[in-house]
Structure formats: structure tokens, C-alpha cells
Tab-separated table of C-alpha atoms in Angstrom:
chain	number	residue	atom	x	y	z
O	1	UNK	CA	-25.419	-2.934	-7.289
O	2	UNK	CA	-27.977	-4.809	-6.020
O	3	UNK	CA	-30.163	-4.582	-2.455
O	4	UNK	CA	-28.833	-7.498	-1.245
O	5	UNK	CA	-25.274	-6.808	-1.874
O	6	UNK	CA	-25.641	-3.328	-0.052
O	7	UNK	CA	-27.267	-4.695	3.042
O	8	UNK	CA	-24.312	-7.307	3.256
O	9	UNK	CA	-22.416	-3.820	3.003
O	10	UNK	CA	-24.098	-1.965	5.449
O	11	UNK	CA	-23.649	-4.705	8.150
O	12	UNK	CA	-19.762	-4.641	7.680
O	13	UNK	CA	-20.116	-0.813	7.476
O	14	UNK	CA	-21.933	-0.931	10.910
O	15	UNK	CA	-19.232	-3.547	12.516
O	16	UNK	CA	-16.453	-1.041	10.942
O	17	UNK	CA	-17.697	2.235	12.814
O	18	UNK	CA	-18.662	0.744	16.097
O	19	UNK	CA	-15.173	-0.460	17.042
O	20	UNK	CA	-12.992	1.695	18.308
O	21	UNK	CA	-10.245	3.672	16.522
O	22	UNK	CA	-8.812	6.928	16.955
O	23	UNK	CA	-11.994	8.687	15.258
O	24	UNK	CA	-14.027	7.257	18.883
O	25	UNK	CA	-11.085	8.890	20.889
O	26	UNK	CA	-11.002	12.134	19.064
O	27	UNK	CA	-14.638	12.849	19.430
O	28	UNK	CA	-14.540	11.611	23.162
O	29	UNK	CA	-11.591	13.510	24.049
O	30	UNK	CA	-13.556	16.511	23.349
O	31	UNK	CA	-16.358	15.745	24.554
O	32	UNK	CA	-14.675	15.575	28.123
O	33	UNK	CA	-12.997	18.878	26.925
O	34	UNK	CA	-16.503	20.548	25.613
O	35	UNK	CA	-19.259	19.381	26.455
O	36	UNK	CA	-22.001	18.257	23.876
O	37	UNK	CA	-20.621	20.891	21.748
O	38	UNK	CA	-17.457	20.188	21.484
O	39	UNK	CA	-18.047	16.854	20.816
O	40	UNK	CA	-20.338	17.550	17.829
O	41	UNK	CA	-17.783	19.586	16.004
O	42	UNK	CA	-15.290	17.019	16.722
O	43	UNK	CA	-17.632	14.972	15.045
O	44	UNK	CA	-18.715	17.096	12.179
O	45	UNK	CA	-14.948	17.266	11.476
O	46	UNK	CA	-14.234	13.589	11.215
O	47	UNK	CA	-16.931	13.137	8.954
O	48	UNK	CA	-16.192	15.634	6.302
O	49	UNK	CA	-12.541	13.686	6.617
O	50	UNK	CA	-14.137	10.780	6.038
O	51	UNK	CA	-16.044	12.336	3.118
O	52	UNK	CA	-12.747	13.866	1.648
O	53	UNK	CA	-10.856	9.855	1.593
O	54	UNK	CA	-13.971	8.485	0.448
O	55	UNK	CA	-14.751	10.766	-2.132
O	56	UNK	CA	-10.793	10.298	-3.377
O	57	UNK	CA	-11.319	7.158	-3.572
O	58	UNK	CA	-14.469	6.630	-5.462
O	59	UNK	CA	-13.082	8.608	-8.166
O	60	UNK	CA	-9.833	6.658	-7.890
O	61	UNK	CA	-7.506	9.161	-6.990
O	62	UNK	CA	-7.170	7.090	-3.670
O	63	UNK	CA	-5.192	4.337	-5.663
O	64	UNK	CA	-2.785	7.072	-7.015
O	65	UNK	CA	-2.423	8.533	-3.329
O	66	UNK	CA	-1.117	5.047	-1.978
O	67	UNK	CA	0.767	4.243	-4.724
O	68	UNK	CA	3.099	7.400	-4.797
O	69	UNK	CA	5.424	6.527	-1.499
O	70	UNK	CA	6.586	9.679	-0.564
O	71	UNK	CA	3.138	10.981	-0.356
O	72	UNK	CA	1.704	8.166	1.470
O	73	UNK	CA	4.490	8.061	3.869
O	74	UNK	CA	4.151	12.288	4.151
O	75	UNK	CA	0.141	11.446	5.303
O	76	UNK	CA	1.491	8.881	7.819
O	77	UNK	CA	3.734	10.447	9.276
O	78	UNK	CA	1.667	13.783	9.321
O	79	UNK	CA	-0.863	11.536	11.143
O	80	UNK	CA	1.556	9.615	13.684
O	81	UNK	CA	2.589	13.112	14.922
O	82	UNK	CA	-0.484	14.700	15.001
O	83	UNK	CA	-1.995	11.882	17.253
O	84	UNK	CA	0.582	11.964	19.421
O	85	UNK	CA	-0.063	15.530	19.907
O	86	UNK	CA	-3.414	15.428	20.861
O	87	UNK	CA	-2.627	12.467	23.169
O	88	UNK	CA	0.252	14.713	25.019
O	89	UNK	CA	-2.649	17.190	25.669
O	90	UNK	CA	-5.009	14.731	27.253
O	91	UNK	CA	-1.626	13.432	29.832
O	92	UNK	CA	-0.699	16.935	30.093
O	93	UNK	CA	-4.904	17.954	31.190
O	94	UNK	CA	-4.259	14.771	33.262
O	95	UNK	CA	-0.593	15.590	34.975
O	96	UNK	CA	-2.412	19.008	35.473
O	97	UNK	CA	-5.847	17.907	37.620
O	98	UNK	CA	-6.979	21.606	37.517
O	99	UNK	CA	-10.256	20.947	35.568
O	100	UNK	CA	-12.142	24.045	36.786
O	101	UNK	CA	-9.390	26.534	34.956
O	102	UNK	CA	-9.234	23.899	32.507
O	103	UNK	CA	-12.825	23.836	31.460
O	104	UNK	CA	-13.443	27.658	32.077
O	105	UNK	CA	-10.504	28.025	29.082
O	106	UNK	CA	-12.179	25.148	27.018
O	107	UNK	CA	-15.430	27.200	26.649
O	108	UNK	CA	-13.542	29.838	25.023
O	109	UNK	CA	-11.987	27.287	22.819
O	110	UNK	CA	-13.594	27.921	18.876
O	111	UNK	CA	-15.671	25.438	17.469
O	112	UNK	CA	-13.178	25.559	14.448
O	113	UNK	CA	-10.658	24.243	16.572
O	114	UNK	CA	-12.636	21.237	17.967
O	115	UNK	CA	-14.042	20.651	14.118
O	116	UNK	CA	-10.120	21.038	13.096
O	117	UNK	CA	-8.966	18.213	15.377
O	118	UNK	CA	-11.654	15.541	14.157
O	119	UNK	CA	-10.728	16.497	10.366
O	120	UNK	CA	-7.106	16.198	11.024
O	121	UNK	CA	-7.462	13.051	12.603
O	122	UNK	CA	-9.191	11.425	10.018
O	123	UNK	CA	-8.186	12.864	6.867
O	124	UNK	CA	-4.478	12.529	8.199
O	125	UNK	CA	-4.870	8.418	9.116
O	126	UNK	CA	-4.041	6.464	5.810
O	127	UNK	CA	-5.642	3.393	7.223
O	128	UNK	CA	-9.022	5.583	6.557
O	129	UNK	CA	-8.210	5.263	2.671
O	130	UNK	CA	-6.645	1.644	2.703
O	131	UNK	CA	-9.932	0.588	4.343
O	132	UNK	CA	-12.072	2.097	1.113
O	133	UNK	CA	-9.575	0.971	-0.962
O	134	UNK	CA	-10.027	-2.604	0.498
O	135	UNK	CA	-13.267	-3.275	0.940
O	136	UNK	CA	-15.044	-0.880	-1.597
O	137	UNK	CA	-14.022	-3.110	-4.400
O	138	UNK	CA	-15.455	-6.315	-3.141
O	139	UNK	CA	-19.157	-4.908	-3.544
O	140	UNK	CA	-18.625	-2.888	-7.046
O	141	UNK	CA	-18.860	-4.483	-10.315
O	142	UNK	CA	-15.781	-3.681	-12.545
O	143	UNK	CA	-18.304	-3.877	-15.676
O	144	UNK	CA	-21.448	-2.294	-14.114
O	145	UNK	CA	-20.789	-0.098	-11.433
O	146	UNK	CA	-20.031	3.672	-12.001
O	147	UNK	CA	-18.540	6.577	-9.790
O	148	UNK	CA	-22.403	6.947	-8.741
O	149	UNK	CA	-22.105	3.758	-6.968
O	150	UNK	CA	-18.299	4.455	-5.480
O	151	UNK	CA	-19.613	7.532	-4.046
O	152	UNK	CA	-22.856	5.942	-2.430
O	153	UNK	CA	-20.629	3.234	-0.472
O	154	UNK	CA	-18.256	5.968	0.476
O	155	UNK	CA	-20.470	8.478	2.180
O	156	UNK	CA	-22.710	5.487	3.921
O	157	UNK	CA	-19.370	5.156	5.876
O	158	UNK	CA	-19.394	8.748	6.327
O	159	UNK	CA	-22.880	8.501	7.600
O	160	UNK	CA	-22.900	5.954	9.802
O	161	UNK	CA	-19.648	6.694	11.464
O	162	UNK	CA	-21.194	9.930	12.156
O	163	UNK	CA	-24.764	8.450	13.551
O	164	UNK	CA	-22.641	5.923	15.728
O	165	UNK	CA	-20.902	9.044	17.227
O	166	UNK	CA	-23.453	11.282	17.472
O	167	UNK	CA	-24.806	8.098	20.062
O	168	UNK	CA	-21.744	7.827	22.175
O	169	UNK	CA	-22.051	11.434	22.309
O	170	UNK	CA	-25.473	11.059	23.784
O	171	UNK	CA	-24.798	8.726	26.259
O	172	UNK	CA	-21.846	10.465	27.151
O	173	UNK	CA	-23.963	13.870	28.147
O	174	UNK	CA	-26.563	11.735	29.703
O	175	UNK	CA	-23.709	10.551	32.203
O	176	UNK	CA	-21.739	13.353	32.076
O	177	UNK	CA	-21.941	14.552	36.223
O	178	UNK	CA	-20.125	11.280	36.782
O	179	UNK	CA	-17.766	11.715	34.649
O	180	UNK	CA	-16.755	15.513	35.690
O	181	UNK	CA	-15.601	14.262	39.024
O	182	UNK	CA	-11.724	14.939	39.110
O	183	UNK	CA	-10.879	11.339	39.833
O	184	UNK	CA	-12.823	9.807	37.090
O	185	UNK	CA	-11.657	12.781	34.932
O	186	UNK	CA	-8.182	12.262	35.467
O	187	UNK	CA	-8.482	8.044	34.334
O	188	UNK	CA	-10.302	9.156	31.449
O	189	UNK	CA	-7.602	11.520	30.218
O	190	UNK	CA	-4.790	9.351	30.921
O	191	UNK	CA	-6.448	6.226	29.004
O	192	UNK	CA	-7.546	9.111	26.760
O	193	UNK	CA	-4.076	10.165	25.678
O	194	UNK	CA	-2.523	7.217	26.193
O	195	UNK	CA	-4.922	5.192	23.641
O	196	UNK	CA	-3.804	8.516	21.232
O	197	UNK	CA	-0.420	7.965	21.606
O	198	UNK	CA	-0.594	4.212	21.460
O	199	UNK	CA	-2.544	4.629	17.698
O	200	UNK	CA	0.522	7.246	16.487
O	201	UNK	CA	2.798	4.608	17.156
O	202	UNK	CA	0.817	1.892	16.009
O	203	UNK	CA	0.283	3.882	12.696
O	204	UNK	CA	4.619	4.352	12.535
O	205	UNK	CA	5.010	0.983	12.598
O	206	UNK	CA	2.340	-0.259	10.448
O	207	UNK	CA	4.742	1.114	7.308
């Protein structure tokens, strides 16, 4: 692999992680939820998800995993329910408007629970592995290129999609007073859960 052919990777890396997907919602979800904290572990969890497809793909067990239906189709649907969950929360948090009882019982909320959500969320999205298994190709040489190099492109997704977060994050906390008024609170959550809920279904009928 040469430099120039993983700088033309890292700029479609960096125009893959800054657009929005389900991984942005996750972490920003909660964030609202808990804080800097929260967000982080959200975080932390998406990118060892991220890690996981990556690293099954590199060593080309990704291949196997979209080729065998019924397991494919058991990770879809696993992930078309489970965002669908998490964006019932955010309506219910919404219908609810009680954010002081709300937020006293999110600071009891574990971090293992916020990490849990951002691994699930990735790691059960199949469009996470057909994107490695798309585009990874197109900058390894079938003749020249080893595992070694697999790996490398794989966890520079991993990386960046964590450093782009770990931003938003920032810039969420800096504005975060605004956004704790119950008004603004309340739009976020409903365009929270309803942007979940709009990526389950778009996930069901992608097939």
C-alpha cells in the first residue's frame, strides 16, 4: 500500500464518518441523556463495534458473515429492532417532558449501559460490514497486501469515527445550557427518536 493510495483513503474515510448515520444519533442521544459522560461511553462503545466488523472483515470472515442469509438477515433484523427501541425511548423521554426526574435517574444510569447501546448499535447494523466489505477492497492489492494492511484500513475507520465524535461531543457540552431548556429538549428527542426509528426501518427495507 502506498502513501498516496492511503491519503486518497483517509479522505473518503473522513467524508464516511462525518455524515450522519445512526452511530451520530446514538452518541447524541446520550449525550442529551448523560452529559459528557454518557456520551463518551456511547462513543467508546461504537468504536469497539466498529473494531469488531472491521477486524471480521480484514481477516475475511466478513465475506462469510454476508454470504450465509440466515445470519445476515438474524444481524438485520437484530439491528432494525434494536434501533427502534432506542428511538421509542427518546419519543417516550419526549411524550414525558419531565427532564428533572429524568436526568436525576440518568445519573444513576451505568456507564456499561451507555457503552452497551453504542456497541449494539454498531456491531448490530450490517451496513457497518457491507461498507468494509465495499470499499476496503478498492485500496488493497490482491497480490501484495496482507491481513497487516486489512487491519490498518479497518481501525483508521474506527479511529476517525471516534475523533469525529469525540468533536460533536465537544461542541455539544460547550452548548449544552441551551440545549437543557425543556422546549429545545423536547425537539431534540423527538427528531432524536424519530431519526432512530426512521434508520430501523430504513435498515428492514434495505433487504
Amino acid at each position: 500500500m502506498t502513501w498516496s493510495a492511503y491519503s486518497s483513503y483517509l479522505i473518503l474515510t473522513i467524508l464516511v464518518v462525518i455524515a450522519p448515520g445512526p452511530d451520530t444519533v446514538v452518541t447524541l442521544k446520550n449525550a442529551f441523556a448523560g452529559g459528557l459522560r454518557g456520551g463518551m461511553m456511547a462513543t467508546f462503545g461504537i468504536a469497539v463495534g466498529n473494531l469488531v466488523q472491521g477486524t471480521l472483515v480484514a481477516l475475511g470472515l466478513g465475506t462469510l458473515i454476508v454470504q450465509s442469509q440466515p445470519v445476515f438477515t438474524t444481524i438485520r433484523w437484530a439491528g432494525v429492532v434494536y434501533l427502534c427501541y432506542l428511538g421509542i425511548q427518546a419519543l417516550r423521554s419526549a411524550w414525558r417532558g419531565d427532564y428533572a426526574t429524568m436526568d436525576a435517574q440518568g445519573a444513576d444510569v451505568s456507564a456499561f449501559r451507555r457503552w452497551r447501546e453504542g456497541f449494539l448499535s454498531n456491531v448490530t447494523n450490517p451496513k457497518v460490514l457491507a461498507l468494509y466489505l465495499s470499499v476496503l477492497p478498492q485500496f488493497l492489492d490482491p497480490v501484495t497486501s496482507t491481513p497487516l494492511h486489512a487491519l490498518l484500513l479497518a481501525y483508521t475507520v474506527a479511529v476517525l469515527g471516534a475523533v469525529w465524535l469525540v468533536l460533536l461531543l465537544m461542541f455539544v457540552h460547550r452548548v449544552r445550557a441551551w440545549l437543557q431548556r425543556r422546549r429545545v429538549r423536547r425537539g431534540l428527542d423527538i427528531a432524536t427518536g424519530g431519526t432512530l426509528i426512521g434508520f430501523g426501518v430504513s435498515l428492514a427495507a434495505g433487504g
